[in-house]
Coordinates of C-alpha atoms in Angstrom, one line a residue:
M4 CA 13.1 129.6 71.8
A5 CA 10.8 126.8 71.5
Y6 CA 7.3 126.1 72.8
I7 CA 4.6 123.6 73.3
G8 CA 1.0 123.7 71.7
H9 CA -1.3 122.2 69.7
R10 CA -1.7 121.9 66.3
C11 CA -5.4 122.8 64.8
G12 CA -7.1 120.6 62.0
C13 CA -6.7 123.7 59.7
G14 CA -2.8 123.3 60.2
H15 CA -1.8 126.3 62.8
M16 CA -0.9 126.3 65.7
D17 CA -3.0 127.5 69.0
T18 CA -1.3 130.3 69.6
Q19 CA -1.9 131.3 65.6
H20 CA -5.8 132.3 66.9
K21 CA -6.9 134.8 68.0
A22 CA -8.5 134.9 71.7
G23 CA -12.2 135.3 71.0
A24 CA -12.4 134.6 67.9
P25 CA -14.9 132.7 66.1
K26 CA -13.1 128.8 65.7
S27 CA -12.6 129.2 61.9
T28 CA -10.4 132.5 61.9
C29 CA -6.5 132.3 62.1
E30 CA -4.3 135.3 62.4
A31 CA -2.3 133.4 59.9
R32 CA -4.7 133.6 57.1
A33 CA -5.3 137.5 58.3
G34 CA -8.7 136.5 59.3
L35 CA -9.9 135.0 56.5
S36 CA -11.3 131.6 57.4
C37 CA -9.4 128.2 57.4
R38 CA -10.9 125.7 54.6
T39 CA -10.7 122.3 57.1
G40 CA -12.3 124.7 60.4
C41 CA -10.1 124.5 63.2
R42 CA -10.3 122.1 66.0
K43 CA -7.6 121.7 68.5
S44 CA -5.7 118.8 68.9
V45 CA -5.6 116.7 72.3
K46 CA -2.3 115.6 71.8
S47 CA 0.7 118.3 72.4
L48 CA 3.7 119.1 70.2
L49 CA 7.0 120.6 70.3
R50 CA 7.3 124.0 68.2
P51 CA 10.4 124.4 67.9
T52 CA 12.4 128.2 66.9
F53 CA 15.4 129.1 64.9
D54 CA 17.7 131.8 65.3
L55 CA 18.8 134.0 62.3
K56 CA 21.6 131.5 61.0
G57 CA 18.7 128.7 61.3
R58 CA 20.3 127.3 64.3
P59 CA 17.6 125.8 67.1
V60 CA 17.0 127.7 70.0
E61 CA 17.2 125.4 73.2
R62 CA 14.9 127.5 75.5
I63 CA 11.8 126.0 75.7
V64 CA 9.2 128.6 77.0
P65 CA 7.4 126.6 80.4
P66 CA 3.7 126.1 79.6
G67 CA 1.6 129.2 80.8
E68 CA 3.8 132.3 79.8
R69 CA 3.8 134.4 77.7
I70 CA 5.5 134.6 74.0
G71 CA 5.9 137.9 72.1
G72 CA 5.7 140.4 74.4
N73 CA 2.9 141.9 76.1
N74 CA 0.6 141.5 72.8
G75 CA 1.5 137.8 72.5
H76 CA -0.1 134.5 72.7
V77 CA -0.1 132.7 76.7
T78 CA 0.9 129.4 75.6
C79 CA -1.1 126.3 76.8
A80 CA -1.1 125.3 80.6
C81 CA -3.3 122.1 79.5
D82 CA -1.9 118.3 81.5
N83 CA -0.5 117.0 78.3
C84 CA 1.6 120.3 77.7
E85 CA 2.7 120.8 81.5
A86 CA 3.7 116.5 80.8
L87 CA 5.5 117.1 77.9
Y88 CA 7.8 120.0 79.3
A89 CA 8.0 117.9 82.8
E90 CA 9.9 115.4 79.8
L91 CA 11.6 117.2 77.5
T92 CA 13.4 119.7 80.7
A93 CA 13.2 116.6 82.7
A94 CA 12.0 119.3 85.3

């Protein structure tokens, strides 16, 4: 499944940041501080995902839904993400 989100100034996607953690901490860095700091971009982008054979997965997770099971992250549901979702899915 693909999802819509924002890239931070550190280069990671917003779903890689721990909820409630300091803005300079990413899960992708195993809790280490990101060197450039984390400032969420206003621009929304589609983060594609691929199956085990490297083929793109067509489904896009709607904004505001949880990815990664019960312990996963909720995708951003800001106006920009909602608009991009509507544009990409013609919903």
